[in-house]
């Protein structure tokens, strides 16, 4: 049977809005508190204490509530990996992406990397590396973060490559990947030395390295 006129859609009517469920503000707050508690335990350096039960207890919620937001301990670690991104990767990306010449951007990067890393962030990185050795999912997540971090240095030297290409007679060719990876490796090595208490003034070392690589490229 044909539909009646009353059943026909009105072409002039606005399209129906699709209502999508949203996480409650309280649920988001609980999740954020669990991540903060996970950070506290991870930064404490006691791997054996890092359990969903201990995270829930520190947060002041039930163990079941912790598992409502995070399936297992690995999910909590992965959330921490994402949570610390604004503290070490995003500032570097912003320093490279902001307007300016290669020299200006390189100086911003060096100044940023010369600042002492906070104790909590340093301890978190150490704990995350430990978990990466014992959990494939954490290893893959952390390696993805480090790839993103290393791309910042490649992007920096891409600016130099573009400047050279736009110069007289095209300028001398620059390999942004090789130079960027070289500086990333040096920064990582300096961070490791500093974490062991070595007194290294990373600013002048990095500034000299970047300028020497840029001049020799």
PDB file of C-alpha atoms in Angstrom:
ATOM      1  CA  UNK A   1       0.000   0.000   0.000  1.00  0.00           C
ATOM      2  CA  UNK A   2       1.310   3.466  -0.868  1.00  0.00           C
ATOM      3  CA  UNK A   3       2.184   5.737   2.015  1.00  0.00           C
ATOM      4  CA  UNK A   4      -0.246   8.542   2.759  1.00  0.00           C
ATOM      5  CA  UNK A   5       0.703  12.173   2.253  1.00  0.00           C
ATOM      6  CA  UNK A   6       0.999  12.548   6.013  1.00  0.00           C
ATOM      7  CA  UNK A   7       3.699   9.851   6.074  1.00  0.00           C
ATOM      8  CA  UNK A   8       5.797  11.483   3.365  1.00  0.00           C
ATOM      9  CA  UNK A   9       8.843  13.452   4.485  1.00  0.00           C
ATOM     10  CA  UNK A  10       8.573  17.189   4.270  1.00  0.00           C
ATOM     11  CA  UNK A  11      11.351  18.394   1.932  1.00  0.00           C
ATOM     12  CA  UNK A  12      11.302  21.822   3.589  1.00  0.00           C
ATOM     13  CA  UNK A  13      11.888  20.416   7.076  1.00  0.00           C
ATOM     14  CA  UNK A  14      15.445  20.679   8.483  1.00  0.00           C
ATOM     15  CA  UNK A  15      17.396  17.408   8.587  1.00  0.00           C
ATOM     16  CA  UNK A  16      17.059  15.427  11.779  1.00  0.00           C
ATOM     17  CA  UNK A  17      20.005  15.828  14.140  1.00  0.00           C
ATOM     18  CA  UNK A  18      21.903  12.749  15.157  1.00  0.00           C
ATOM     19  CA  UNK A  19      22.293  12.635  18.919  1.00  0.00           C
ATOM     20  CA  UNK A  20      25.605  11.105  19.953  1.00  0.00           C
ATOM     21  CA  UNK A  21      26.254   9.981  23.487  1.00  0.00           C
ATOM     22  CA  UNK A  22      28.863  11.978  25.349  1.00  0.00           C
ATOM     23  CA  UNK A  23      30.965  10.962  28.256  1.00  0.00           C
ATOM     24  CA  UNK A  24      29.741  12.670  31.391  1.00  0.00           C
ATOM     25  CA  UNK A  25      31.829  15.423  32.909  1.00  0.00           C
ATOM     26  CA  UNK A  26      32.074  13.370  36.089  1.00  0.00           C
ATOM     27  CA  UNK A  27      33.301  10.368  34.118  1.00  0.00           C
ATOM     28  CA  UNK A  28      35.976  12.475  32.412  1.00  0.00           C
ATOM     29  CA  UNK A  29      37.060  13.850  35.769  1.00  0.00           C
ATOM     30  CA  UNK A  30      37.344  10.352  37.223  1.00  0.00           C
ATOM     31  CA  UNK A  31      39.386   9.216  34.237  1.00  0.00           C
ATOM     32  CA  UNK A  32      41.718  12.216  34.588  1.00  0.00           C
ATOM     33  CA  UNK A  33      42.153  11.473  38.316  1.00  0.00           C
ATOM     34  CA  UNK A  34      43.032   7.854  37.537  1.00  0.00           C
ATOM     35  CA  UNK A  35      45.652   8.967  35.045  1.00  0.00           C
ATOM     36  CA  UNK A  36      47.088  11.397  37.593  1.00  0.00           C
ATOM     37  CA  UNK A  37      47.262   8.593  40.159  1.00  0.00           C
ATOM     38  CA  UNK A  38      48.936   6.337  37.595  1.00  0.00           C
ATOM     39  CA  UNK A  39      51.522   9.050  36.953  1.00  0.00           C
ATOM     40  CA  UNK A  40      52.225   9.333  40.661  1.00  0.00           C
ATOM     41  CA  UNK A  41      52.809   5.605  41.054  1.00  0.00           C
ATOM     42  CA  UNK A  42      54.902   5.323  37.879  1.00  0.00           C
ATOM     43  CA  UNK A  43      57.064   8.287  38.872  1.00  0.00           C
ATOM     44  CA  UNK A  44      57.577   6.705  42.286  1.00  0.00           C
ATOM     45  CA  UNK A  45      59.913   4.147  40.763  1.00  0.00           C
ATOM     46  CA  UNK A  46      58.234   1.095  42.296  1.00  0.00           C
ATOM     47  CA  UNK A  47      57.136  -1.016  39.347  1.00  0.00           C
ATOM     48  CA  UNK A  48      55.730  -3.761  41.552  1.00  0.00           C
ATOM     49  CA  UNK A  49      53.286  -1.287  43.114  1.00  0.00           C
ATOM     50  CA  UNK A  50      51.856  -0.222  39.773  1.00  0.00           C
ATOM     51  CA  UNK A  51      48.609  -2.176  39.641  1.00  0.00           C
ATOM     52  CA  UNK A  52      45.076  -1.139  38.760  1.00  0.00           C
ATOM     53  CA  UNK A  53      44.086  -1.858  42.358  1.00  0.00           C
ATOM     54  CA  UNK A  54      46.755   0.487  43.755  1.00  0.00           C
ATOM     55  CA  UNK A  55      45.922   3.181  41.214  1.00  0.00           C
ATOM     56  CA  UNK A  56      42.248   2.971  42.191  1.00  0.00           C
ATOM     57  CA  UNK A  57      43.130   3.150  45.899  1.00  0.00           C
ATOM     58  CA  UNK A  58      45.349   6.186  45.412  1.00  0.00           C
ATOM     59  CA  UNK A  59      42.637   7.847  43.341  1.00  0.00           C
ATOM     60  CA  UNK A  60      39.998   7.076  45.960  1.00  0.00           C
ATOM     61  CA  UNK A  61      37.678   5.097  43.681  1.00  0.00           C
ATOM     62  CA  UNK A  62      36.686   1.444  43.573  1.00  0.00           C
ATOM     63  CA  UNK A  63      38.755  -1.110  41.711  1.00  0.00           C
ATOM     64  CA  UNK A  64      35.729  -1.771  39.510  1.00  0.00           C
ATOM     65  CA  UNK A  65      35.538   1.918  38.572  1.00  0.00           C
ATOM     66  CA  UNK A  66      39.172   1.806  37.485  1.00  0.00           C
ATOM     67  CA  UNK A  67      38.399  -1.133  35.201  1.00  0.00           C
ATOM     68  CA  UNK A  68      35.369   0.716  33.852  1.00  0.00           C
ATOM     69  CA  UNK A  69      37.737   3.320  32.388  1.00  0.00           C
ATOM     70  CA  UNK A  70      40.787   1.142  31.753  1.00  0.00           C
ATOM     71  CA  UNK A  71      40.696  -2.519  30.840  1.00  0.00           C
ATOM     72  CA  UNK A  72      44.042  -3.366  32.413  1.00  0.00           C
ATOM     73  CA  UNK A  73      47.335  -1.973  33.658  1.00  0.00           C
ATOM     74  CA  UNK A  74      48.659  -1.568  30.131  1.00  0.00           C
ATOM     75  CA  UNK A  75      45.746   0.690  29.204  1.00  0.00           C
ATOM     76  CA  UNK A  76      46.693   2.928  32.124  1.00  0.00           C
ATOM     77  CA  UNK A  77      50.318   3.069  30.988  1.00  0.00           C
ATOM     78  CA  UNK A  78      49.233   3.943  27.449  1.00  0.00           C
ATOM     79  CA  UNK A  79      47.056   6.734  28.828  1.00  0.00           C
ATOM     80  CA  UNK A  80      50.084   8.146  30.645  1.00  0.00           C
ATOM     81  CA  UNK A  81      52.140   7.982  27.434  1.00  0.00           C
ATOM     82  CA  UNK A  82      49.521  10.182  25.771  1.00  0.00           C
ATOM     83  CA  UNK A  83      49.079  12.389  28.828  1.00  0.00           C
ATOM     84  CA  UNK A  84      52.716  13.530  28.931  1.00  0.00           C
ATOM     85  CA  UNK A  85      52.866  14.430  25.226  1.00  0.00           C
ATOM     86  CA  UNK A  86      52.111  18.139  25.884  1.00  0.00           C
ATOM     87  CA  UNK A  87      55.078  18.252  28.240  1.00  0.00           C
ATOM     88  CA  UNK A  88      57.826  17.180  25.839  1.00  0.00           C
ATOM     89  CA  UNK A  89      56.653  16.731  22.238  1.00  0.00           C
ATOM     90  CA  UNK A  90      54.133  19.504  21.597  1.00  0.00           C
ATOM     91  CA  UNK A  91      56.417  22.346  22.768  1.00  0.00           C
ATOM     92  CA  UNK A  92      59.131  21.070  20.420  1.00  0.00           C
ATOM     93  CA  UNK A  93      56.694  20.880  17.506  1.00  0.00           C
ATOM     94  CA  UNK A  94      55.562  24.427  18.230  1.00  0.00           C
ATOM     95  CA  UNK A  95      59.132  25.720  18.424  1.00  0.00           C
ATOM     96  CA  UNK A  96      59.915  24.266  15.001  1.00  0.00           C
ATOM     97  CA  UNK A  97      56.623  25.256  13.358  1.00  0.00           C
ATOM     98  CA  UNK A  98      56.596  28.891  14.518  1.00  0.00           C
ATOM     99  CA  UNK A  99      57.631  31.421  11.843  1.00  0.00           C
ATOM    100  CA  UNK A 100      61.267  32.279  11.344  1.00  0.00           C
ATOM    101  CA  UNK A 101      64.461  31.335   9.590  1.00  0.00           C
ATOM    102  CA  UNK A 102      66.313  28.104  10.243  1.00  0.00           C
ATOM    103  CA  UNK A 103      68.670  29.951  12.605  1.00  0.00           C
ATOM    104  CA  UNK A 104      65.769  31.450  14.559  1.00  0.00           C
ATOM    105  CA  UNK A 105      63.919  28.151  14.840  1.00  0.00           C
ATOM    106  CA  UNK A 106      67.081  26.287  15.778  1.00  0.00           C
ATOM    107  CA  UNK A 107      67.732  28.765  18.576  1.00  0.00           C
ATOM    108  CA  UNK A 108      64.196  28.282  19.912  1.00  0.00           C
ATOM    109  CA  UNK A 109      64.718  24.532  19.882  1.00  0.00           C
ATOM    110  CA  UNK A 110      68.060  24.761  21.674  1.00  0.00           C
ATOM    111  CA  UNK A 111      66.624  27.078  24.332  1.00  0.00           C
ATOM    112  CA  UNK A 112      63.724  24.703  24.889  1.00  0.00           C
ATOM    113  CA  UNK A 113      65.938  21.637  25.181  1.00  0.00           C
ATOM    114  CA  UNK A 114      68.349  23.437  27.501  1.00  0.00           C
ATOM    115  CA  UNK A 115      65.720  23.732  30.209  1.00  0.00           C
ATOM    116  CA  UNK A 116      66.086  21.114  32.940  1.00  0.00           C
ATOM    117  CA  UNK A 117      63.560  18.331  32.679  1.00  0.00           C
ATOM    118  CA  UNK A 118      61.305  18.110  35.714  1.00  0.00           C
ATOM    119  CA  UNK A 119      61.972  15.257  38.122  1.00  0.00           C
ATOM    120  CA  UNK A 120      58.520  13.739  37.632  1.00  0.00           C
ATOM    121  CA  UNK A 121      58.780  13.721  33.832  1.00  0.00           C
ATOM    122  CA  UNK A 122      62.267  12.227  33.999  1.00  0.00           C
ATOM    123  CA  UNK A 123      61.083   9.454  36.319  1.00  0.00           C
ATOM    124  CA  UNK A 124      58.049   8.839  34.127  1.00  0.00           C
ATOM    125  CA  UNK A 125      60.198   8.388  31.053  1.00  0.00           C
ATOM    126  CA  UNK A 126      62.361   5.880  32.917  1.00  0.00           C
ATOM    127  CA  UNK A 127      59.300   3.965  34.108  1.00  0.00           C
ATOM    128  CA  UNK A 128      57.746   3.945  30.651  1.00  0.00           C
ATOM    129  CA  UNK A 129      60.964   2.578  29.172  1.00  0.00           C
ATOM    130  CA  UNK A 130      60.910  -0.199  31.755  1.00  0.00           C
ATOM    131  CA  UNK A 131      57.325  -1.102  30.876  1.00  0.00           C
ATOM    132  CA  UNK A 132      58.201  -0.979  27.171  1.00  0.00           C
ATOM    133  CA  UNK A 133      60.778  -3.704  27.747  1.00  0.00           C
ATOM    134  CA  UNK A 134      58.101  -5.943  29.212  1.00  0.00           C
ATOM    135  CA  UNK A 135      54.971  -5.049  27.252  1.00  0.00           C
ATOM    136  CA  UNK A 136      54.719  -4.981  23.449  1.00  0.00           C
ATOM    137  CA  UNK A 137      51.798  -2.561  23.416  1.00  0.00           C
ATOM    138  CA  UNK A 138      53.701  -0.057  25.530  1.00  0.00           C
ATOM    139  CA  UNK A 139      56.784  -0.475  23.351  1.00  0.00           C
ATOM    140  CA  UNK A 140      54.844   0.254  20.182  1.00  0.00           C
ATOM    141  CA  UNK A 141      53.126   3.278  21.721  1.00  0.00           C
ATOM    142  CA  UNK A 142      56.327   4.748  23.136  1.00  0.00           C
ATOM    143  CA  UNK A 143      58.227   4.173  19.899  1.00  0.00           C
ATOM    144  CA  UNK A 144      55.478   6.004  18.014  1.00  0.00           C
ATOM    145  CA  UNK A 145      55.899   8.953  20.391  1.00  0.00           C
ATOM    146  CA  UNK A 146      59.658   8.988  19.863  1.00  0.00           C
ATOM    147  CA  UNK A 147      59.206   8.858  16.087  1.00  0.00           C
ATOM    148  CA  UNK A 148      57.017  11.922  16.361  1.00  0.00           C
ATOM    149  CA  UNK A 149      59.626  13.594  18.593  1.00  0.00           C
ATOM    150  CA  UNK A 150      62.450  12.813  16.132  1.00  0.00           C
ATOM    151  CA  UNK A 151      60.410  14.184  13.229  1.00  0.00           C
ATOM    152  CA  UNK A 152      60.665  17.604  14.864  1.00  0.00           C
ATOM    153  CA  UNK A 153      64.410  17.677  14.208  1.00  0.00           C
ATOM    154  CA  UNK A 154      63.941  16.442  10.652  1.00  0.00           C
ATOM    155  CA  UNK A 155      61.388  19.219  10.111  1.00  0.00           C
ATOM    156  CA  UNK A 156      63.880  21.742  11.470  1.00  0.00           C
ATOM    157  CA  UNK A 157      66.535  20.752   8.945  1.00  0.00           C
ATOM    158  CA  UNK A 158      63.907  20.686   6.205  1.00  0.00           C
ATOM    159  CA  UNK A 159      63.653  24.439   6.777  1.00  0.00           C
ATOM    160  CA  UNK A 160      67.393  24.668   6.124  1.00  0.00           C
ATOM    161  CA  UNK A 161      67.019  22.541   2.986  1.00  0.00           C
ATOM    162  CA  UNK A 162      64.267  24.816   1.712  1.00  0.00           C
ATOM    163  CA  UNK A 163      66.353  27.917   2.414  1.00  0.00           C
ATOM    164  CA  UNK A 164      69.303  26.452   0.533  1.00  0.00           C
ATOM    165  CA  UNK A 165      67.127  25.420  -2.405  1.00  0.00           C
ATOM    166  CA  UNK A 166      65.761  28.944  -2.658  1.00  0.00           C
ATOM    167  CA  UNK A 167      69.255  30.466  -2.583  1.00  0.00           C
ATOM    168  CA  UNK A 168      71.609  31.299  -5.445  1.00  0.00           C
ATOM    169  CA  UNK A 169      72.006  28.422  -7.923  1.00  0.00           C
ATOM    170  CA  UNK A 170      69.910  26.219  -5.683  1.00  0.00           C
ATOM    171  CA  UNK A 171      72.528  26.075  -2.936  1.00  0.00           C
ATOM    172  CA  UNK A 172      74.114  22.953  -1.533  1.00  0.00           C
ATOM    173  CA  UNK A 173      71.822  19.956  -1.012  1.00  0.00           C
ATOM    174  CA  UNK A 174      70.803  19.145   2.558  1.00  0.00           C
ATOM    175  CA  UNK A 175      69.665  15.764   3.884  1.00  0.00           C
ATOM    176  CA  UNK A 176      67.088  16.704   6.558  1.00  0.00           C
ATOM    177  CA  UNK A 177      66.539  13.100   7.643  1.00  0.00           C
ATOM    178  CA  UNK A 178      70.198  12.322   8.359  1.00  0.00           C
ATOM    179  CA  UNK A 179      70.872  15.648  10.075  1.00  0.00           C
ATOM    180  CA  UNK A 180      67.650  15.606  12.069  1.00  0.00           C
ATOM    181  CA  UNK A 181      68.193  12.044  13.285  1.00  0.00           C
ATOM    182  CA  UNK A 182      71.775  12.916  14.253  1.00  0.00           C
ATOM    183  CA  UNK A 183      70.654  15.809  16.448  1.00  0.00           C
ATOM    184  CA  UNK A 184      67.829  13.724  17.959  1.00  0.00           C
ATOM    185  CA  UNK A 185      70.336  11.034  18.910  1.00  0.00           C
ATOM    186  CA  UNK A 186      72.617  13.634  20.492  1.00  0.00           C
ATOM    187  CA  UNK A 187      69.746  15.143  22.486  1.00  0.00           C
ATOM    188  CA  UNK A 188      68.753  11.694  23.707  1.00  0.00           C
ATOM    189  CA  UNK A 189      72.329  10.975  24.750  1.00  0.00           C
ATOM    190  CA  UNK A 190      72.624  14.244  26.641  1.00  0.00           C
ATOM    191  CA  UNK A 191      69.361  13.544  28.451  1.00  0.00           C
ATOM    192  CA  UNK A 192      70.646  10.110  29.471  1.00  0.00           C
ATOM    193  CA  UNK A 193      73.894  11.602  30.783  1.00  0.00           C
ATOM    194  CA  UNK A 194      72.046  14.264  32.750  1.00  0.00           C
ATOM    195  CA  UNK A 195      69.711  11.662  34.258  1.00  0.00           C
ATOM    196  CA  UNK A 196      72.793   9.952  35.706  1.00  0.00           C
ATOM    197  CA  UNK A 197      73.956  13.170  37.317  1.00  0.00           C
ATOM    198  CA  UNK A 198      76.570  14.199  34.763  1.00  0.00           C
ATOM    199  CA  UNK A 199      77.209  17.931  34.780  1.00  0.00           C
ATOM    200  CA  UNK A 200      76.733  18.733  31.102  1.00  0.00           C
ATOM    201  CA  UNK A 201      75.735  22.188  29.886  1.00  0.00           C
ATOM    202  CA  UNK A 202      73.507  20.966  27.094  1.00  0.00           C
ATOM    203  CA  UNK A 203      72.783  24.420  25.634  1.00  0.00           C
ATOM    204  CA  UNK A 204      76.257  25.197  24.256  1.00  0.00           C
ATOM    205  CA  UNK A 205      76.748  21.567  23.175  1.00  0.00           C
ATOM    206  CA  UNK A 206      73.520  21.471  21.183  1.00  0.00           C
ATOM    207  CA  UNK A 207      74.033  24.948  19.752  1.00  0.00           C
ATOM    208  CA  UNK A 208      77.511  24.008  18.529  1.00  0.00           C
ATOM    209  CA  UNK A 209      76.272  20.719  17.087  1.00  0.00           C
ATOM    210  CA  UNK A 210      73.377  22.280  15.174  1.00  0.00           C
ATOM    211  CA  UNK A 211      75.494  25.112  13.790  1.00  0.00           C
ATOM    212  CA  UNK A 212      78.309  22.780  12.788  1.00  0.00           C
ATOM    213  CA  UNK A 213      75.948  20.394  11.009  1.00  0.00           C
ATOM    214  CA  UNK A 214      74.200  23.268   9.278  1.00  0.00           C
ATOM    215  CA  UNK A 215      77.487  24.825   8.142  1.00  0.00           C
ATOM    216  CA  UNK A 216      78.850  21.526   6.867  1.00  0.00           C
ATOM    217  CA  UNK A 217      75.664  20.453   5.101  1.00  0.00           C
TER     218      UNK A 217
END
